[in-house]
Structure formats: C-alpha cells, structure tokens
mmCIF file of C-alpha atoms in Angstrom:
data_model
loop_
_atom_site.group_PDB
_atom_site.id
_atom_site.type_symbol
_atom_site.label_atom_id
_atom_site.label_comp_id
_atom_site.label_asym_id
_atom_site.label_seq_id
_atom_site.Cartn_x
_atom_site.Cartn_y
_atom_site.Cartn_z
ATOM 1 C CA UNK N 1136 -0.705 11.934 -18.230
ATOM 2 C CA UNK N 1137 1.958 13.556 -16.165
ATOM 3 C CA UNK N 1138 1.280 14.923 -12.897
ATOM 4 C CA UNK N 1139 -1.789 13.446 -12.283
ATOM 5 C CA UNK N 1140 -1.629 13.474 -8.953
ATOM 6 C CA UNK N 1141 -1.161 16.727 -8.820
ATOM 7 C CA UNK N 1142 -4.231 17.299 -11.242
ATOM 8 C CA UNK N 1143 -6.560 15.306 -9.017
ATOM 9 C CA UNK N 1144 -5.661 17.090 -5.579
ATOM 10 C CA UNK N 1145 -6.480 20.369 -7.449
ATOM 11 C CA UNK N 1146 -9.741 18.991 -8.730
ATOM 12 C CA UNK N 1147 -10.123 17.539 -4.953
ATOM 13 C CA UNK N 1148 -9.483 21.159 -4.164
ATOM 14 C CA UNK N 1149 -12.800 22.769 -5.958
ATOM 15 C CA UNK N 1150 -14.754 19.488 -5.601
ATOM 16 C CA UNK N 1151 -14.993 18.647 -1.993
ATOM 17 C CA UNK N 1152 -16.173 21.853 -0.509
ATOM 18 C CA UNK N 1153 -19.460 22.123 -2.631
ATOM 19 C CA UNK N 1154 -19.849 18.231 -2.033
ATOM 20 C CA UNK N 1155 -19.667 18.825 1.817
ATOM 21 C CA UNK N 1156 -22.143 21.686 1.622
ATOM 22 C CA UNK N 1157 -24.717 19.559 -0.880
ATOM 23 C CA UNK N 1158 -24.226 16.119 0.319
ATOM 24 C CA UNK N 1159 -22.862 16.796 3.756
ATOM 25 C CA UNK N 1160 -21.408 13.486 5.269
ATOM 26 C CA UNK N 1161 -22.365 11.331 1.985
ATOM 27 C CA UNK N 1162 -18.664 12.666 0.712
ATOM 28 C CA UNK N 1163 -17.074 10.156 2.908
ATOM 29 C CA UNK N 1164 -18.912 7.695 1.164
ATOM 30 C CA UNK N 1165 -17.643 8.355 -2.057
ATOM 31 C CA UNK N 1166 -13.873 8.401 -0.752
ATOM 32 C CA UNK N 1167 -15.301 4.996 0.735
ATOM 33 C CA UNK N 1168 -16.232 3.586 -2.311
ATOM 34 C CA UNK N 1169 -12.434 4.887 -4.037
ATOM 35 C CA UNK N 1170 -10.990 3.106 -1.411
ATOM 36 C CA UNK N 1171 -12.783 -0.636 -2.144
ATOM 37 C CA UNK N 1172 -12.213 0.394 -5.903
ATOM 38 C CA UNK N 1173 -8.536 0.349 -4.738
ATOM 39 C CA UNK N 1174 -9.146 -2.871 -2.497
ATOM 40 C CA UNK N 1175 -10.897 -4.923 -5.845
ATOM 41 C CA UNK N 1176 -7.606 -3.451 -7.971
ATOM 42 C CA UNK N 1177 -5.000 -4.482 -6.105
ATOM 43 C CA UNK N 1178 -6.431 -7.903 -5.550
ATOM 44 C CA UNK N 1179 -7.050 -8.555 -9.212
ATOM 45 C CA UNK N 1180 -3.624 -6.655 -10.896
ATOM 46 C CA UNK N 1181 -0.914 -6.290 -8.571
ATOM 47 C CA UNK N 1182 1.188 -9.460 -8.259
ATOM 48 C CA UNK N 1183 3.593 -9.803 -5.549
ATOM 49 C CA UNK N 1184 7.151 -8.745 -5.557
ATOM 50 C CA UNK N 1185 8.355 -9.034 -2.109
ATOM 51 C CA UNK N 1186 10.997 -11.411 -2.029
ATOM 52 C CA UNK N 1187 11.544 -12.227 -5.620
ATOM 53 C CA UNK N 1188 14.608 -11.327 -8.115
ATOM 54 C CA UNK N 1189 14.505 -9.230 -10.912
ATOM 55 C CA UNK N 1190 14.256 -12.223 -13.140
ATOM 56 C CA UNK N 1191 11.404 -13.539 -11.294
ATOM 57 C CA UNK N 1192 9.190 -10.682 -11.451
ATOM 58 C CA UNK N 1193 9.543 -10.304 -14.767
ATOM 59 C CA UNK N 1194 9.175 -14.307 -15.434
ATOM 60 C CA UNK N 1195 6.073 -13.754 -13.499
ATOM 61 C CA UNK N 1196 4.423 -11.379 -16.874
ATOM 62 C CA UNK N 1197 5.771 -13.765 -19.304
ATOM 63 C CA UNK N 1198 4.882 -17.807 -17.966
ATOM 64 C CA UNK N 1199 2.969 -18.922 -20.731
ATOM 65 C CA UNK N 1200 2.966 -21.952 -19.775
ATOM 66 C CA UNK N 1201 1.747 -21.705 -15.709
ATOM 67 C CA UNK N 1202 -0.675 -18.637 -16.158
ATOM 68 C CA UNK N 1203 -2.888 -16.920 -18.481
ATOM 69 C CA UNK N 1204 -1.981 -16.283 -22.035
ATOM 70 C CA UNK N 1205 -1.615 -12.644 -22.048
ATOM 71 C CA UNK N 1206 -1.466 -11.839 -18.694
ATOM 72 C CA UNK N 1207 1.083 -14.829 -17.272
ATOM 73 C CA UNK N 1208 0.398 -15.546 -13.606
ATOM 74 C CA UNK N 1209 -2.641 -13.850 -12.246
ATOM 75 C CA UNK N 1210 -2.079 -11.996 -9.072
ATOM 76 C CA UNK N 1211 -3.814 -13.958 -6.761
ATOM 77 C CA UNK N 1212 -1.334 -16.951 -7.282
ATOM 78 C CA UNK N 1213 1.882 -14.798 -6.081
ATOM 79 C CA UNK N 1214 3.280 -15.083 -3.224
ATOM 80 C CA UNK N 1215 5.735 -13.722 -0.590
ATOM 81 C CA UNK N 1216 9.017 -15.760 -1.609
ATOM 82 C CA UNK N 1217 11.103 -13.973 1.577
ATOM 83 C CA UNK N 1218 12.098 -17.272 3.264
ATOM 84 C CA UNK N 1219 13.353 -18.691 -0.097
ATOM 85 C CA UNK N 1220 15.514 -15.864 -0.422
ATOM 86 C CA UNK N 1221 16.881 -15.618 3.112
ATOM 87 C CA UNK N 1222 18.022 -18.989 2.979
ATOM 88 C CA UNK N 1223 19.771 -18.460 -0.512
ATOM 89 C CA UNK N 1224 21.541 -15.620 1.531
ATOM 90 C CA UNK N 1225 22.136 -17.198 4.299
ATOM 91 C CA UNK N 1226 24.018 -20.047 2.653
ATOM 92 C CA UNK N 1227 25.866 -17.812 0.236
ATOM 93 C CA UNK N 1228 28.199 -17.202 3.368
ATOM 94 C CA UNK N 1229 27.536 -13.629 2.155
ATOM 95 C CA UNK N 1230 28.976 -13.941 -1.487
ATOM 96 C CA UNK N 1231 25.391 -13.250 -3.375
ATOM 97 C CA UNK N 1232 26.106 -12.843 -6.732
ATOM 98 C CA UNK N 1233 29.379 -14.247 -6.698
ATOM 99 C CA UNK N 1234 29.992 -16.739 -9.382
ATOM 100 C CA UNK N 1235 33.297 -18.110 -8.052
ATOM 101 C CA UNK N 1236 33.141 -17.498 -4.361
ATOM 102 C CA UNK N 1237 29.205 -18.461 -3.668
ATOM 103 C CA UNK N 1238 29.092 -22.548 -3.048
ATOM 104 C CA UNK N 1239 25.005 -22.814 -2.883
ATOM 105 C CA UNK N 1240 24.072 -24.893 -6.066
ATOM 106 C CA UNK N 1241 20.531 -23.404 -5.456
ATOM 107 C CA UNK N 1242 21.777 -19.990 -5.884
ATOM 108 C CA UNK N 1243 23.259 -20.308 -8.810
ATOM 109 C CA UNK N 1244 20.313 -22.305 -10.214
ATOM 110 C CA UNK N 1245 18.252 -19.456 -9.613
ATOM 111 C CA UNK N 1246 20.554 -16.730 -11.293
ATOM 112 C CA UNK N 1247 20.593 -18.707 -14.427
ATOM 113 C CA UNK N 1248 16.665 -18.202 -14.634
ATOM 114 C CA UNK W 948 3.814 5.731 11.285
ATOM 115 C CA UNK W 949 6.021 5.364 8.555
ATOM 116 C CA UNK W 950 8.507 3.330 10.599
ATOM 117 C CA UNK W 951 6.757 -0.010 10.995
ATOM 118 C CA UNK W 952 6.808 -0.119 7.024
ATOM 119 C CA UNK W 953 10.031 0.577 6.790
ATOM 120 C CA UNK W 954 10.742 -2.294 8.782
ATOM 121 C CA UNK W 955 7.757 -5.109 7.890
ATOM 122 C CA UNK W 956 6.605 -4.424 4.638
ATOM 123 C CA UNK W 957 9.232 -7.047 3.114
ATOM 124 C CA UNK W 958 7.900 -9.420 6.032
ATOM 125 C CA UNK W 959 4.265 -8.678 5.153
ATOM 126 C CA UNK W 960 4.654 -8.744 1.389
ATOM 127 C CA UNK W 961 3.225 -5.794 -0.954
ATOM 128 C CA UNK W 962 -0.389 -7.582 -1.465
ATOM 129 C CA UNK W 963 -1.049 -7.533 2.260
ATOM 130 C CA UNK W 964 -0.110 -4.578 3.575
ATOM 131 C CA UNK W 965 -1.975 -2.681 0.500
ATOM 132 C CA UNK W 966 -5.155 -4.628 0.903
ATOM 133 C CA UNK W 967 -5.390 -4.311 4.492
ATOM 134 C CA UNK W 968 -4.300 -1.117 4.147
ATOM 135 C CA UNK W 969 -7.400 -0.158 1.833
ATOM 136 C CA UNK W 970 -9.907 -2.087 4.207
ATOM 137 C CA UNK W 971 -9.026 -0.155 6.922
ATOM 138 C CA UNK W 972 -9.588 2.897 5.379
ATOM 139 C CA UNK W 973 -12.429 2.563 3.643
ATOM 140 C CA UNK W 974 -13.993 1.253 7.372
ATOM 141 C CA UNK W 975 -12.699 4.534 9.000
ATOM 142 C CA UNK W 976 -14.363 6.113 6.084
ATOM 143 C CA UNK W 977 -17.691 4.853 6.103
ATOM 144 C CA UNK W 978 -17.572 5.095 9.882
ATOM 145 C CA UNK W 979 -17.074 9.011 9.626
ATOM 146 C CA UNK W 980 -19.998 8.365 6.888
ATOM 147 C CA UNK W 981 -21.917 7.066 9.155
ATOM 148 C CA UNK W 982 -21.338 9.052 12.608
ATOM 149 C CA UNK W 983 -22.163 12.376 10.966
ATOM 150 C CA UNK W 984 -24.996 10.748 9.836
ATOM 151 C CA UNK W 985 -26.891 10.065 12.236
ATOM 152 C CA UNK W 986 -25.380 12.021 14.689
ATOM 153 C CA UNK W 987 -24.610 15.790 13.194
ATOM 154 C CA UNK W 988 -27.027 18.312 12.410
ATOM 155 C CA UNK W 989 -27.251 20.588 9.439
ATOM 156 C CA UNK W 990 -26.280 23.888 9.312
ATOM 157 C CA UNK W 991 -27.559 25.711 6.602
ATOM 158 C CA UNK W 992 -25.012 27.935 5.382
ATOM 159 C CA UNK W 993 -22.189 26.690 7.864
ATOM 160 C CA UNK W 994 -20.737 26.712 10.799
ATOM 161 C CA UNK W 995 -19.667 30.597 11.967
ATOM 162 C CA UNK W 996 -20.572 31.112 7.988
ATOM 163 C CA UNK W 997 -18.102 28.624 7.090
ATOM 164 C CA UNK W 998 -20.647 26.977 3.858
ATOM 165 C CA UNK W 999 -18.445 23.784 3.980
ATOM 166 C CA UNK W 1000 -18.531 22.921 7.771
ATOM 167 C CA UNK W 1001 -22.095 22.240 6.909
ATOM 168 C CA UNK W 1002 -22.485 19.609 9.749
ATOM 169 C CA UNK W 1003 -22.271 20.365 13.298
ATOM 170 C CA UNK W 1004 -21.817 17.218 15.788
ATOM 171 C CA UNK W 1005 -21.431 17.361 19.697
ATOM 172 C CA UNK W 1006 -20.996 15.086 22.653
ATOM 173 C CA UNK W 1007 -19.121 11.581 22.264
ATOM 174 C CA UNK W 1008 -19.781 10.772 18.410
ATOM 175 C CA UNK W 1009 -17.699 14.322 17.930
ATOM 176 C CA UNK W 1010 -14.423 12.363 19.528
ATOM 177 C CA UNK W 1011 -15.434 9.463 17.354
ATOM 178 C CA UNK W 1012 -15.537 11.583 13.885
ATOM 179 C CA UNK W 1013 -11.903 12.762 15.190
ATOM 180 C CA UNK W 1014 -10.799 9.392 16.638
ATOM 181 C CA UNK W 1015 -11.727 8.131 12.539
ATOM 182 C CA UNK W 1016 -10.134 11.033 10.692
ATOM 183 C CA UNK W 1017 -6.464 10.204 12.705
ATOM 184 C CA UNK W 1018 -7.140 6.314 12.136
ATOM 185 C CA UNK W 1019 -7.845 6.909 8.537
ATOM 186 C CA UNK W 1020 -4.517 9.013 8.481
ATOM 187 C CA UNK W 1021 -2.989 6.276 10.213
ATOM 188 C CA UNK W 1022 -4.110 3.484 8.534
ATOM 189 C CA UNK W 1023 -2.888 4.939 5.232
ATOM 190 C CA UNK W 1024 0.837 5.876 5.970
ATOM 191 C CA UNK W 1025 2.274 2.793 6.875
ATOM 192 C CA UNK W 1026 0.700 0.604 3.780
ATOM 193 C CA UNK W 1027 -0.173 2.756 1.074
ATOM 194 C CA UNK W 1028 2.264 5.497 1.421
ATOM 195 C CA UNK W 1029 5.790 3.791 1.196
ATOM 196 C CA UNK W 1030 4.398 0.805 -0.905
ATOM 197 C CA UNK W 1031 3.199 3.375 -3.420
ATOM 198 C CA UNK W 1032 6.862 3.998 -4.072
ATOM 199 C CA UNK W 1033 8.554 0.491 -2.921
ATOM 200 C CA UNK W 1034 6.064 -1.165 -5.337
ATOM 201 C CA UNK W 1035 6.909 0.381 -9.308
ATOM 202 C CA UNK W 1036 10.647 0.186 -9.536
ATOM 203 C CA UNK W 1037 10.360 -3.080 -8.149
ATOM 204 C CA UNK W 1038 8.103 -4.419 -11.052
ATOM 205 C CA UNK W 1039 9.824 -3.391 -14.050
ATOM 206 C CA UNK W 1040 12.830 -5.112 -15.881
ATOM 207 C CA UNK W 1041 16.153 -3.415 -15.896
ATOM 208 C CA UNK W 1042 15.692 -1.835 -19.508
ATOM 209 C CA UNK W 1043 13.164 -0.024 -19.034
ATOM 210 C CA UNK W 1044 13.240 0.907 -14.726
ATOM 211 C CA UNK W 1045 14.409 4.324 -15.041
ATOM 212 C CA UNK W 1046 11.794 5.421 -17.616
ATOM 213 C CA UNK W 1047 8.723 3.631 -15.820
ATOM 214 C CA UNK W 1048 9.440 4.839 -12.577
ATOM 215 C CA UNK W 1049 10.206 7.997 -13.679
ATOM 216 C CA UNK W 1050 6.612 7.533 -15.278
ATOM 217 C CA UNK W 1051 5.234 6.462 -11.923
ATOM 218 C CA UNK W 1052 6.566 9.575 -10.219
ATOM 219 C CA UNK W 1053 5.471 12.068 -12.288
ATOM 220 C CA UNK W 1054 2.320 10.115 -12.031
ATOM 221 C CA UNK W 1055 2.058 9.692 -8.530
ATOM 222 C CA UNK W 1056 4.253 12.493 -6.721
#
C-alpha cells in the first residue's frame, strides 16, 4: 500500500508508450477520463477544511445528528468558514488560545467544542 | 505557479481549487485528445523511428497540442499539487496526524 505513487508512475512508465503507438491520441482520453474520476471524487468525499479548527473537522465525521449516520456531514454541505475565523482573530487582540488574556466570548465558545 | 496557492488556497477553500483544478485539466486533456485527432497523421512505426511519437501534426494545431500540454501543467500545480499535501494533515485528529500523514506520504510522494 506504500509507495503507490511511486508504483503507478513505473506502471505509467511501460504503459503509455505502447498505448501511444496502438491508440495514438485516444491516451489523452483515458488521462481525461482519470481526471473527471478525480472531479466526481472530490465532490462526493472530500469535505472542506479551510478555515475550520481541529475540533471542527473532526466534529464534521462524527454529527450524528446534522448529517448522515455513518458518514456525518456529506461533503457537499461544507463550507469555507475563513471569515468566521478571521474575525475570532481579529477580536482576540492577538491572544488566540489564551484562556486568561483572550476577551472574545465567541472564541472561547468555540474552543470548548 | 506554485505561488498563487501558496497565497489563495485558504481564500479559495480546498473543494474549489481541487475541482476547478480537475476541470481544467481534464479540458486541456481532451483538447490534446481531440487536436491530434483530427489534425495529426499516423506514422507507422514513428517519427525518425521513434514507435511512440506515432502521430505527426504540423501548422497551427501543432502550437495548440503545445499551448495544451503547458496549460495542463499549469492548471495542475497551483490546485492539485500543494492541496495534495495541505489537504491530509489537515483532516485528521491530533492522535492519530503523524501516522496518517505519514500514510498519505508514503502514499502519495
């Protein structure tokens, strides 16, 4: 299971000659096709993490109650949360984190999730 | 072409910039597809006895098939590229981020 990138650019290697003298320009097609493979995959599996905590990511597998049962929130429901976290920043007077110093009630509601 | 991801990709989000990022080059892909299809000829045995530069193309549609092959390039190293390692470490929980992406890696170097 390791190294299988490597593995496939060696098999890329001894396939991809022979396919451009068989099937000439019909090889593009097939790294067409990969690539809208990729396109359906991302759109259906990979939820969005720009933006979010650690917490949040991970609360996005495990929602029960908002999302699927074993899946949690499908991936088409995430979102880019940047602004939400700018703000938190911004009003944290730069003490993120801090549990004494920070005075944002949001950002301190959020590290408790 | 590396930079503007360096910069945007936390403005564009991770779902964006990949799936825009496969469009494009599955369009520069099927446009190669297509130019040396109906524009190169075969060449049975290969070009200067080359057996895998089995198509020869000339004129305009040769700048095109070159014009494509840099686009596809470039359309691939700004999303999937840097995303392909921004994206693992952050999905996984604390526990178990060093294994996983060390998973991913080995994977995907």
């Amino acid at each position: 299971m390791s190294q299988a990138n490597w593995a496939f650019n060696f098999a890329l290697g001894y396939f991809v000659p022979p396919a451009f003298v068989s099937i000439q320009w019909r090889t593009y097609v097939i790294f067409g096709v990969f690539c809208i493979a990729m396109f359906i995959h991302v759109f259906f599996m990979f939820p969005e993490t720009a933006g979010k905590t650690l917490e949040e990511v991970e609360w996005i597998f495990e929602n029960e109650t908002e999302g699927l049962k074993y899946i949690g929130i499908p991936a088409w429901k995430t979102t880019n949360t940047r602004a939400r976290i700018l703000d938190i920043e911004r009003r944290s007077d730069g003490h993120l984190g801090d549990e004494e110093k920070s005075t944002d009630v949001a950002e301190k509601q959020v590290e408790r999730t | 072409m590396t930079v503007p991801a360096l910069l945007y990709v936390d403005r564009w989000g991770r779902r964006p910039t990949l799936l825009v990022g496969a469009a494009f080059m599955a369009i520069w892909l099927f446009t190669n597809a297509g130019l040396l299809g109906s524009y190169g000829t075969h060449v049975p045995g290969g070009i200067d006895n080359i057996a895998a530069a089995s198509t020869s193309i000339t004129g305009p549609p040769s700048k095109a098939v070159i014009a494509c092959s840099y686009l596809f390039v470039a359309s691939f190293a700004p999303t999937w590229g840097p995303v392909s390692w921004i994206y693992p470490p952050e999905l996984f929980p604390l526990r178990v981020r060093g294994k996983a992406v060390a998973l991913a890696t080995s994977v995907s170097y």
